[in-house]
Coordinates of C-alpha atoms and ligand atoms in Angstrom, one line a residue:
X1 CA 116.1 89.9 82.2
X2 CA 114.7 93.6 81.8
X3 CA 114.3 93.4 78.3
X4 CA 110.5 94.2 78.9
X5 CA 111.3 97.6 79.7
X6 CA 113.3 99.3 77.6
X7 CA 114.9 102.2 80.3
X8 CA 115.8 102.2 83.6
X9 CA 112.6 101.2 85.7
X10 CA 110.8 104.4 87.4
X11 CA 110.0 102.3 90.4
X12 CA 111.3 99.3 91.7
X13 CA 109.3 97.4 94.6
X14 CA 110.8 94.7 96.4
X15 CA 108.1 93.5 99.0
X16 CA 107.8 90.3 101.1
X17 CA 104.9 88.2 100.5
X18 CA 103.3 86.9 103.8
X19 CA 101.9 89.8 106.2
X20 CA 103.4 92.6 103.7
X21 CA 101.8 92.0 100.5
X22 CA 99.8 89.3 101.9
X23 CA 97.0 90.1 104.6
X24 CA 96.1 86.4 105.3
X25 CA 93.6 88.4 107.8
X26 CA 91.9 89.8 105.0
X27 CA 89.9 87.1 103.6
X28 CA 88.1 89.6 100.7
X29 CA 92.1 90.4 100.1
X30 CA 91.0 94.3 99.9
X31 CA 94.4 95.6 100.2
X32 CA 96.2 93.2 97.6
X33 CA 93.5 94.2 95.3
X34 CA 94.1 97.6 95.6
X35 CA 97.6 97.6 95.4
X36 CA 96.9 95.6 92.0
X37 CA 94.8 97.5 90.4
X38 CA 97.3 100.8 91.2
X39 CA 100.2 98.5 89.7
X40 CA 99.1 97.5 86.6
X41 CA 96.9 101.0 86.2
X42 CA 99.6 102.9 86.5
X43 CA 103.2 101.1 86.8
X44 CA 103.3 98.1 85.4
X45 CA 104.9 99.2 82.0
X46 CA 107.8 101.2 83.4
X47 CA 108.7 99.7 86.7
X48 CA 109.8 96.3 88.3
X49 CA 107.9 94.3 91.0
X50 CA 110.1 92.1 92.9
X51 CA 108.7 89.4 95.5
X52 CA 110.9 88.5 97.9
X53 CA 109.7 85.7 100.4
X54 CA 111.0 83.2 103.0
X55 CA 108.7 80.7 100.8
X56 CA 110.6 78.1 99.2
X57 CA 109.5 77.9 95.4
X58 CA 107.1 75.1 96.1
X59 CA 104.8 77.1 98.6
X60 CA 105.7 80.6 96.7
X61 CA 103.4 79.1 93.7
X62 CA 100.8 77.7 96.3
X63 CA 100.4 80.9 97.8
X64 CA 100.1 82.3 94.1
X65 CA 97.1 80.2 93.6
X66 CA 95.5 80.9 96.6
X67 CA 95.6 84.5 96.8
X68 CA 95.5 87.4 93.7
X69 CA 99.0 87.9 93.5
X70 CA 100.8 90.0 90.4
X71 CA 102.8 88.2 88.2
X72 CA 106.5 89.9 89.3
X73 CA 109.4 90.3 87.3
X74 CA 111.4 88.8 89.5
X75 CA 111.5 86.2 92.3
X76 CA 113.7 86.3 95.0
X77 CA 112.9 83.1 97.1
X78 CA 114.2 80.8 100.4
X79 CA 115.0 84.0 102.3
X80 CA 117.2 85.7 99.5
X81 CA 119.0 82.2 98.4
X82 CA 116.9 81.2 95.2
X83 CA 116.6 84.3 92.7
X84 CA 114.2 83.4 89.5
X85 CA 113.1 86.0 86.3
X86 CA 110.2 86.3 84.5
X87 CA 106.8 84.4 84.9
X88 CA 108.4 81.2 83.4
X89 CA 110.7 81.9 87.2
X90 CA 114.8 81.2 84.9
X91 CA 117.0 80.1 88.2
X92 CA 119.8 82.6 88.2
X93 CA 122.5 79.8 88.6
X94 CA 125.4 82.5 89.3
X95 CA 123.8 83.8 92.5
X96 CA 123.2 80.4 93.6
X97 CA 127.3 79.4 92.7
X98 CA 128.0 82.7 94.5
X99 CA 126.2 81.1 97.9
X100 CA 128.7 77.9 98.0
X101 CA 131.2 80.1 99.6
X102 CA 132.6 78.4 102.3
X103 CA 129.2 76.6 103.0
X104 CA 128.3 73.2 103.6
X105 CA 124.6 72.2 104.5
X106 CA 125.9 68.6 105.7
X107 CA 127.7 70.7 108.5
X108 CA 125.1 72.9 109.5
X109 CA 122.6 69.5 109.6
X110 CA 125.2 68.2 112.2
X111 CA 125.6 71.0 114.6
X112 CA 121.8 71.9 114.6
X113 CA 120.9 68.4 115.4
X114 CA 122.6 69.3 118.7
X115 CA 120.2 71.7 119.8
X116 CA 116.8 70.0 120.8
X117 CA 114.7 72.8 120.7
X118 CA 115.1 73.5 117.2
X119 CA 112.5 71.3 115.0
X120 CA 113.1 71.2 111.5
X121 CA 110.5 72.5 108.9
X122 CA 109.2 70.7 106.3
X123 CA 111.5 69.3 103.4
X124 CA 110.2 71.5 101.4
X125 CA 111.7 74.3 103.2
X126 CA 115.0 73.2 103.5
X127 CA 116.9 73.9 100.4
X128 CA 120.0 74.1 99.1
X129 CA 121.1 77.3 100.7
X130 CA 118.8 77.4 103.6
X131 CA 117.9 74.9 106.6
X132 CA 115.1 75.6 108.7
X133 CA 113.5 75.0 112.1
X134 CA 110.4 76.3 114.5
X135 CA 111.9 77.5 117.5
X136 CA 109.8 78.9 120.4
X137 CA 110.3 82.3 121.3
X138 CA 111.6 82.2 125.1
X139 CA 115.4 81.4 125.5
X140 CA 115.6 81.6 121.8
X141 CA 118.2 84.6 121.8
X142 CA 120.4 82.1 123.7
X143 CA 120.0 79.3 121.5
X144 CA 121.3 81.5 118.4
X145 CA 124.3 82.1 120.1
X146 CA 125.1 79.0 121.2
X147 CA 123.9 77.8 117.4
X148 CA 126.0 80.4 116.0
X149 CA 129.6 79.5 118.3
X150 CA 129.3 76.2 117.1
X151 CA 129.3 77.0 113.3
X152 CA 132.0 79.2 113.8
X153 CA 134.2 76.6 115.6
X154 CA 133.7 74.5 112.6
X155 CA 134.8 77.1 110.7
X156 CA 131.5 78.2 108.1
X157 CA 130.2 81.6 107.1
X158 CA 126.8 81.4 107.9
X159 CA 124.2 83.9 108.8
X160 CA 120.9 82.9 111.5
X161 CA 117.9 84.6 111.0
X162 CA 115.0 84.7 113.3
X163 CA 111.6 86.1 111.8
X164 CA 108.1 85.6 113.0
X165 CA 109.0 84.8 117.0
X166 CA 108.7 81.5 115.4
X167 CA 111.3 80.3 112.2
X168 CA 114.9 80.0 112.5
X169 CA 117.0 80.0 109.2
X170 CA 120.6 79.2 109.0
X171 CA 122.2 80.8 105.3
X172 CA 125.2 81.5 103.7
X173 CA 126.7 84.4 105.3
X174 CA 126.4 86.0 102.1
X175 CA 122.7 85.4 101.5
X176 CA 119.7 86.9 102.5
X177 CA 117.3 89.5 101.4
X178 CA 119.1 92.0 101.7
X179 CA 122.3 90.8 99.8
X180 CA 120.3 88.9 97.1
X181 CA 119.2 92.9 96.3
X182 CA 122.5 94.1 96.6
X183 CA 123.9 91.5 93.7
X184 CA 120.5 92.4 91.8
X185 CA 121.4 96.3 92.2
X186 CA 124.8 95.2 90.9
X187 CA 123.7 93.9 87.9
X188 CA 121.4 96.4 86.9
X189 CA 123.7 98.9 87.7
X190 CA 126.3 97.2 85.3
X191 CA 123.2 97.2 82.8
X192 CA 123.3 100.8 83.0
X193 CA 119.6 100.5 84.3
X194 CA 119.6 101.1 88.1
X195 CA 115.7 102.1 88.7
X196 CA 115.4 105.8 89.5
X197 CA 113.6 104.8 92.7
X198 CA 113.1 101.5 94.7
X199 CA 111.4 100.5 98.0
X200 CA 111.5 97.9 100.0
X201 CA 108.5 96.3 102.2
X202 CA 108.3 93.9 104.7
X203 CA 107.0 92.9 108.1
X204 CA 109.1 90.7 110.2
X205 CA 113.1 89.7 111.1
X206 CA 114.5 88.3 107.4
X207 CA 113.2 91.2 105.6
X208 CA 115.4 93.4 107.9
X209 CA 118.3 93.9 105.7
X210 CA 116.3 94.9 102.9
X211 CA 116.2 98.2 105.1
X212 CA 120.3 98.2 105.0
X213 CA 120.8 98.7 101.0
X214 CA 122.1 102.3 100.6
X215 CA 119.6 104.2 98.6
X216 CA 116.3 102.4 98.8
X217 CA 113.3 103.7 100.6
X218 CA 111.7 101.6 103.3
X219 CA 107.9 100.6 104.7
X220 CA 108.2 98.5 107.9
X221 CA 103.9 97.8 107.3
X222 CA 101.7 98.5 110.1
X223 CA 101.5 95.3 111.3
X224 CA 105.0 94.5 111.3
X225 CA 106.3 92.2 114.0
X226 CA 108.3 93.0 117.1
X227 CA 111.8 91.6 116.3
X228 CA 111.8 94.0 113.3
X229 CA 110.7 97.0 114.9
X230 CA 113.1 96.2 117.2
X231 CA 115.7 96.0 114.8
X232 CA 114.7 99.6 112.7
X233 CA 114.7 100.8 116.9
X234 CA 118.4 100.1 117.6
X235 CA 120.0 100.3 114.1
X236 CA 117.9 102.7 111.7
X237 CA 115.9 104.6 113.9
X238 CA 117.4 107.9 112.4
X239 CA 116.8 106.8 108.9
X240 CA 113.8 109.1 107.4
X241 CA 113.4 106.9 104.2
X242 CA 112.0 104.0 106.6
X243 CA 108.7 104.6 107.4
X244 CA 106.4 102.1 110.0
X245 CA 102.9 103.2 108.1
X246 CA 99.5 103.0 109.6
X247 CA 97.9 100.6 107.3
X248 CA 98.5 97.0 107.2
X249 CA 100.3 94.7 104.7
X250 CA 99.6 96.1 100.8
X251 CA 97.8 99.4 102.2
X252 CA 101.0 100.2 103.9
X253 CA 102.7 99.9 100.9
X254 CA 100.3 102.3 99.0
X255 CA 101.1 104.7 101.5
X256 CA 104.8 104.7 101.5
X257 CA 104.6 104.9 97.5
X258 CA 102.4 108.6 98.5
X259 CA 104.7 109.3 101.7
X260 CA 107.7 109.1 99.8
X261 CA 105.9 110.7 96.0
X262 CA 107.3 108.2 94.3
X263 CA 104.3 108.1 91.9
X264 CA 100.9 107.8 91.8
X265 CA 99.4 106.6 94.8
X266 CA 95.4 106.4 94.7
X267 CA 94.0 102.9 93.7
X268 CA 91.4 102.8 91.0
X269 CA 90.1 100.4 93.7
X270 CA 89.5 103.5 95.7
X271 CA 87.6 105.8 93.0
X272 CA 83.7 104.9 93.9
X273 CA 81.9 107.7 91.5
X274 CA 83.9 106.6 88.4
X275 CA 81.3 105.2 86.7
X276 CA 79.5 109.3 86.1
X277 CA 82.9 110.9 86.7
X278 CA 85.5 110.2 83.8
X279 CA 89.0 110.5 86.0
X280 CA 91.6 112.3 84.0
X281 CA 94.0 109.5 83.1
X282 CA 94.9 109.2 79.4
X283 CA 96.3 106.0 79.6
X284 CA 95.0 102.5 77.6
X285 CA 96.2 100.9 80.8
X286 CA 94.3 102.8 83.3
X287 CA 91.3 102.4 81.2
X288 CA 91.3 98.7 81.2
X289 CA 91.7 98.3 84.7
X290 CA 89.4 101.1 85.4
X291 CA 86.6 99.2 82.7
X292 CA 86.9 95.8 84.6
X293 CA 86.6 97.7 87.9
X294 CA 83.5 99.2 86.5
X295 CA 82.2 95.7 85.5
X296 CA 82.6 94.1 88.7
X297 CA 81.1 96.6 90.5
X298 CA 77.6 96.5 88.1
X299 CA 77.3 93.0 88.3
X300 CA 77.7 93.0 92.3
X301 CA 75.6 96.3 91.9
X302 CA 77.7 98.0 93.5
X303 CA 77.1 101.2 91.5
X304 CA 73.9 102.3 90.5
X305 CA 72.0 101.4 88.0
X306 CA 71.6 104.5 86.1
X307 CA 70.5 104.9 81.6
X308 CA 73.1 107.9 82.1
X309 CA 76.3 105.5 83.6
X310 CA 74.9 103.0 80.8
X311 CA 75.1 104.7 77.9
X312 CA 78.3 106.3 78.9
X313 CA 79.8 103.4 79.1
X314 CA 78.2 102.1 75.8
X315 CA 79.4 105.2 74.0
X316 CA 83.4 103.7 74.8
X317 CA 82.3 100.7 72.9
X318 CA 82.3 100.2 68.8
X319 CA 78.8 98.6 68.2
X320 CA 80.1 96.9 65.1
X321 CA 83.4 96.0 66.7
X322 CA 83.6 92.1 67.3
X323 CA 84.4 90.6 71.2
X324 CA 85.7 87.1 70.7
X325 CA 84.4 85.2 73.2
X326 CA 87.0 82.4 75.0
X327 CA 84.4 79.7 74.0
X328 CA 85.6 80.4 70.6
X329 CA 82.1 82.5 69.1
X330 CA 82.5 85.9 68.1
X331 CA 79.7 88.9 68.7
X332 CA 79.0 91.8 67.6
X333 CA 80.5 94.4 70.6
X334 CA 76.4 95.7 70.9
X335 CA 75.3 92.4 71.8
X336 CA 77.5 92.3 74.8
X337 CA 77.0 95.9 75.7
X338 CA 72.8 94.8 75.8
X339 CA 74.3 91.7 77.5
X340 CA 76.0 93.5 80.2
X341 CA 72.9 95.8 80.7
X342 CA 71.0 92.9 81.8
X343 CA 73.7 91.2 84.1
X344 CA 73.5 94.0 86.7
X345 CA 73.6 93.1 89.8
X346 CA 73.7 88.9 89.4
X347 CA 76.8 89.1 91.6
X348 CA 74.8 90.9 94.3
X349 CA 76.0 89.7 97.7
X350 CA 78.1 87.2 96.4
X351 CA 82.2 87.0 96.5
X352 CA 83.2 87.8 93.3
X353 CA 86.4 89.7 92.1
X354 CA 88.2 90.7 88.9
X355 CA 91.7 91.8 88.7
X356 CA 93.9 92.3 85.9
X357 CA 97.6 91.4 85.6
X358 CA 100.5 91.5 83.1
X359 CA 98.8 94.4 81.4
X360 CA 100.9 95.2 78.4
X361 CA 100.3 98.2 75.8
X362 CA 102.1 98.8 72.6
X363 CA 101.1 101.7 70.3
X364 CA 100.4 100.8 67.0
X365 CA 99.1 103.7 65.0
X366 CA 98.9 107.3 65.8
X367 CA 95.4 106.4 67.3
X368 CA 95.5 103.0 68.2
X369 CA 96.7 100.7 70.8
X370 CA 96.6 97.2 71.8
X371 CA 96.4 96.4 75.2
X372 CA 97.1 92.7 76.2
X373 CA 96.2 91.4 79.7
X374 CA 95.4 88.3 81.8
X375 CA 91.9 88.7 83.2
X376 CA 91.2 87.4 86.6
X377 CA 87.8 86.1 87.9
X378 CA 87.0 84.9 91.0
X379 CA 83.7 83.8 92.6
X380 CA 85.3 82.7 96.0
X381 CA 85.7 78.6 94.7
X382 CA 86.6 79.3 91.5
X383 CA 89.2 80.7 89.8
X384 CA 89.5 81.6 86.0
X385 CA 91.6 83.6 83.6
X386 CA 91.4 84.9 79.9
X387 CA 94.2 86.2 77.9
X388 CA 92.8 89.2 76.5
X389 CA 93.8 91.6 74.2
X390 CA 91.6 94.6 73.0
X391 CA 92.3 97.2 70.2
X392 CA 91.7 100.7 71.5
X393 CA 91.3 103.5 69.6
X394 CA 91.2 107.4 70.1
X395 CA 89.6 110.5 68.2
X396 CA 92.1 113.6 67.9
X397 CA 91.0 116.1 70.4
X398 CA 89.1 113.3 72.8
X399 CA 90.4 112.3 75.7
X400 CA 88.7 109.1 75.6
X401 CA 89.0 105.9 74.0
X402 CA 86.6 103.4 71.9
X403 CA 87.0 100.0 72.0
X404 CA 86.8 98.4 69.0
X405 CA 88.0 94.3 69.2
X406 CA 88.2 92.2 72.3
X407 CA 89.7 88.9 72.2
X408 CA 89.8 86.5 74.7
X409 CA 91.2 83.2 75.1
X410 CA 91.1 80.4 78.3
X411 CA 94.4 80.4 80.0
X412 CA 95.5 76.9 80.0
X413 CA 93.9 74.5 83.1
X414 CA 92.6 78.2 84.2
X415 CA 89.0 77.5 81.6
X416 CA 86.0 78.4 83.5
X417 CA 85.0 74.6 84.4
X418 CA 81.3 74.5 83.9
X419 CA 81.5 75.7 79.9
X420 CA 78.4 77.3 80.1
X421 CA 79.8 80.2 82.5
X422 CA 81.3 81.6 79.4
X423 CA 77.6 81.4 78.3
X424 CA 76.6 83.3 81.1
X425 CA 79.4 85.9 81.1
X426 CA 77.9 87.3 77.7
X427 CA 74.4 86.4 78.0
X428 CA 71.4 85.9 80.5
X429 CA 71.6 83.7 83.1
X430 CA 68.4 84.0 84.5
X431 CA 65.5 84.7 82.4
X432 CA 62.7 86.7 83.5
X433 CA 60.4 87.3 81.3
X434 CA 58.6 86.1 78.2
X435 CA 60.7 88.5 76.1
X436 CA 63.8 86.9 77.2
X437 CA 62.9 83.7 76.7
X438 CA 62.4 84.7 73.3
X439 CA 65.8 85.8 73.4
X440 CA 67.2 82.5 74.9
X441 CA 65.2 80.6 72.5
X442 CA 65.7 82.3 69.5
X443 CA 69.5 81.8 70.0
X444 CA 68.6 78.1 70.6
X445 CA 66.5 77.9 67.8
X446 CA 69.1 79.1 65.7
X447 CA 70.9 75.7 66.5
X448 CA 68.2 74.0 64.0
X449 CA 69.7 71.0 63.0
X450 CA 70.1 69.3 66.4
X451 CA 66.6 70.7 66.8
X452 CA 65.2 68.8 63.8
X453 CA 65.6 65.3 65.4
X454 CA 64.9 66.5 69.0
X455 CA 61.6 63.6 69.7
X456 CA 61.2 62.5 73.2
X457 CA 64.8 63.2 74.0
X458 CA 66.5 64.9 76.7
X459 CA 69.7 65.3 75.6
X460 CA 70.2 66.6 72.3
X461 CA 74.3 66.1 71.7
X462 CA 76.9 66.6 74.5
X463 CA 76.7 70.3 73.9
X464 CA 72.4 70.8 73.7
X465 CA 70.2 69.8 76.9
X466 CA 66.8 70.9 76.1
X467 CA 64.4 69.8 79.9
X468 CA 61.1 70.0 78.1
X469 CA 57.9 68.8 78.7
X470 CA 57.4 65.9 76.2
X471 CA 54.7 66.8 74.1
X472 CA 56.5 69.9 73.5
X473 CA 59.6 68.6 71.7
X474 CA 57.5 67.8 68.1
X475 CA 59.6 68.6 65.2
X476 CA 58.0 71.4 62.7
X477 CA 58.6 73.3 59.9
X478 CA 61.7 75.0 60.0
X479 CA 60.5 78.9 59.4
X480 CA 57.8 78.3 62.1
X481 CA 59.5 76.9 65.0
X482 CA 59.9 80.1 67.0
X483 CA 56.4 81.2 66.3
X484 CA 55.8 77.9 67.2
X485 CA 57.2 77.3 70.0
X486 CA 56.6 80.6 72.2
X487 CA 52.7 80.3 70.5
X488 CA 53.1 77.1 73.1
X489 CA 54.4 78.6 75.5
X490 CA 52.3 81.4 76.1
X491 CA 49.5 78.6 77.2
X492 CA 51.8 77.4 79.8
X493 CA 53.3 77.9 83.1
X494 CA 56.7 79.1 82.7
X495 CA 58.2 77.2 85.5
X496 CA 57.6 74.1 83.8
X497 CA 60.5 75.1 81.5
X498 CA 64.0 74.5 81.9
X499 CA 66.6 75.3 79.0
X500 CA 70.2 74.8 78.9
X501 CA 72.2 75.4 76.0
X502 CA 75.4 75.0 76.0
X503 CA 78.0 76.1 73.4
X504 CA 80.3 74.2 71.9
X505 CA 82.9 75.3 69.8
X506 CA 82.7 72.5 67.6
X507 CA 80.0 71.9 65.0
X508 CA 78.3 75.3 65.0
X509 CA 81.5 77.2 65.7
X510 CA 80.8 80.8 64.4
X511 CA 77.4 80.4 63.6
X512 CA 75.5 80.6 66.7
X513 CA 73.6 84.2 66.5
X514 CA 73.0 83.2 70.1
X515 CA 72.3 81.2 73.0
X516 CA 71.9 80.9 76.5
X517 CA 71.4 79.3 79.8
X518 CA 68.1 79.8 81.5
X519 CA 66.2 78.4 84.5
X520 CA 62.4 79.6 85.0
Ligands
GLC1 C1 108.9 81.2 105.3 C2 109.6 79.9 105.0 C3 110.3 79.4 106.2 C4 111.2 80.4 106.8 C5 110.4 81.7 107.1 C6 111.2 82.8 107.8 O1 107.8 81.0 106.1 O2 108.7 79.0 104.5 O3 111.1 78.3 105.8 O4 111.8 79.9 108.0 O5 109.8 82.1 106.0 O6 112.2 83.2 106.9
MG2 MG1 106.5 88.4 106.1

């Protein structure tokens, strides 16, 4: 289960989902994105994130699609009854045999039915260990006691949890968020690999017992709801490892992680010089995150566009190192360092987001490191994700380090869906001058055989549109066509030009020198 780490984690967080980690009042998810890029700069390799959520495992992996959640190490689900490992989520089967104890859903389905007021939740939220209802707020203190005498006459162990002033949950007795940490604890402890520190995060009444395990610190997140405050009020009140912070949901957490020095505690996210500043972190990790941070930012030009910044950042590159592109083409690294000069500020105004996850670094020389990662984009609609792994290297005596291979590949059914975004990731989008038109053309022309036949047509193959003017599209001799063809161009108006080359990875796989997709 741990085998990814190979010690005792330095940090464990368990954190609810909705409202903790969660803001779902923070549509640009700020927080969440700055408690990722903390995570994976600076913890992910040594420590253990643990999500545990009221969600049954059907809306757990909707959430994960709508919002930028980390991939955790482990999933505790259906208010502490469902416990999965790893991404591919393995069912621990002996915490769900542990739950039969004296418990029997058929009974609870009975006696609830008895009790108008409670209205069950979708079937997706009942499960196997947990039945759930809305109930409203007022009275609803006297309807858990009456629920809870007549379970007890019929003789079950169950446990009733009321979180949000709205959901009702009827468990095991010896489930919950709270115990499904205790029998993790226990099993890690029997491992020999208890982590050196963990906290616990939440917001509203079925994360309270996560507050009860000896030895964990606590963050009740600013915007935590009454009956939980309530709770910490009458039973933990003189607890100083439970803190209620003053920032909401994932910023909370961020602070308990510096309230309690548990580690590092200041997001790249919140670093706004570091494109002239180099921070002081020797670590392949934090320079990824920091990198991608650093891209997102020039393309929504939201640093400034200075030669100094530039070249900086072009000094951490190998010009003759190769970035494989997801399409499938490989590049010299120079051509996307010139690429990226020209893609400043495209994003300007616009949503769009990168965050990394599973970063992963292995040593594999004195000098040398690979660092594999899933890269996040997001553009508000859309969603997509490389796998990408880049070979970084260090001089003796520099604290810096040049990266010389990037690799990429489309996550599956996470491909960007228009193929020429991976077009416009490493090249031009929009053209703006004569000289790049050359540019775009040149890499077009490059694709000469579809070229040679191109009379009168429109489309060229599924993977070439070329929206020319007729007269324009006259086959000529190969070594002239550029001259050619800009020799025509100069004589017109540029807008009557539209190009769209799109890549694919079949027929000319490896040797496109380059193309692009304009609009003039
Ligand atoms: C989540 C679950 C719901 C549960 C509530 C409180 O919202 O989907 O079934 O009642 O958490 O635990
Ligand atoms: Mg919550």
């Amino acid at each position: 289960m741990m085998d990814r780490l190979s010690g005792p984690p330095r940090l464990m967080i368990v954190s609810d989902l909705d409202f903790t980690m969660v803001d779902h009042e923070d549509p640009e998810n700020l927080s969440l994105l700055r408690f990722n890029s903390l995570w994976e700069a600076y913890y992910r390799q040594f420590s253990l994130l643990v999500y545990s959520t009221g969600r049954s495992p059907t809306i757990y992996k909707q959430l994960r699609k709508e919002k930028p959640l980390l991939t955790p190490d482990i999933t505790i689900m259906s208010v502490g009854t469902e416990i999965a490992y790893g991404e591919s989520m393995v069912p621990d089967s002996d915490w769900e045999q542990c739950l039969n104890l004296n418990w029997d859903k058929d009974i609870v389905t009975q006696e609830t039915a008895k009790f108008p007021q409670l209205i069950p939740q979708s079937d997706t939220e009942q499960r196997p260990h947990k039945v759930s209802f809305f109930l409203e707020k007022p009275n609803s203190s006297e309807v858990i006691k009456a629920l809870s005498e007549c379970l007890e006459k019929r003789k079950l162990d169950v446990k009733i949890i009321y979180s949000n002033g709205t959901a009702l949950d009827v468990l095991p007795k010896g489930a919950g968020k709270g115990q499904a940490l205790a029998y993790l604890l226990r099993k890690f402890k029997a491992n020999g690999r208890i982590p050196l520190n963990s906290l616990v995060c939440g917001d509203s009444g079925n994360d309270a017992e996560l507050f009860t395990i000896p030895e964990v610190y606590g963050v009740m997140v600013s915007n935590a709801q009454e009956e939980l405050l309530q709770w910490h009020a009458e039973n933990a009140k003189n607890n100083p490892n439970i803190i209620h912070s003053s920032e909401r949901c994932a910023s909370g957490i961020i602070q308990a992680i510096g309230k309690f020095s548990l580690g590092p505690n200041v997001s790249p996210r919140d670093i706004k010089d570091f494109g002239k500043c180099r921070v002081n972190v020797f670590s392949p990790g934090y320079e990824v995150v920091n990198f991608y941070l650093f891209y997102e930012r020039w393309r929504r030009a939201e640093v400034e566009k200075s030669d100094q910044i530039f070249q900086n950042l072009k000094s951490s590159f190998y010009p003759l190192g190769t970035f494989v592109h997801p399409c499938g083409t490989e590049q010299p690294m120079k051509k996307c360092t010139d690429m990226m000069e020209r893609l400043y500020g495209d994003k300007q105004g616009k949503q769009y987001q990168i965050w990394l996850d599973r970063v992963s670094t292995s040593q594999i020389g004195s000098d040398s490191w690979l660092v594999k990662f899933d890269k996040w984009e997001s553009t508000g609609e859309e969603r997509y994700c490389c796998l990408t792994t880049v070979l970084l290297t260090t001089k003796q005596a520099e604290e810096s380090f040049t990266w010389m291979h990037i690799h990429q590949t489309w996550l599956d059914g996470l491909e960007a869906k228009d193929r020429s975004v991976c077009l416009c990731s490493t090249m031009s989008n929009n053209a703006n001058s004569e000289d790049e038109v050359h540019h775009l053309l040149k890499g077009a022309w490059s694709l000469s055989p579809c070229f040679g036949s191109l009379k009168g047509a429109w489309s060229l193959s599924p993977w070439i549109k070329l929206k020319l003017p007729l007269k324009r599209l006259q086959p000529c001799g190969s070594s002239n066509r550029i001259a050619w063809f800009l020799g025509d161009l100069e004589g017109s108006k540029v807008s009557d030009l539209v190009v769209k080359v799109r890549l694919g990875a079949r027929r000319h796989k490896n040797r496109i020198s380059g193309a692009g997709r304009g609009e003039l």
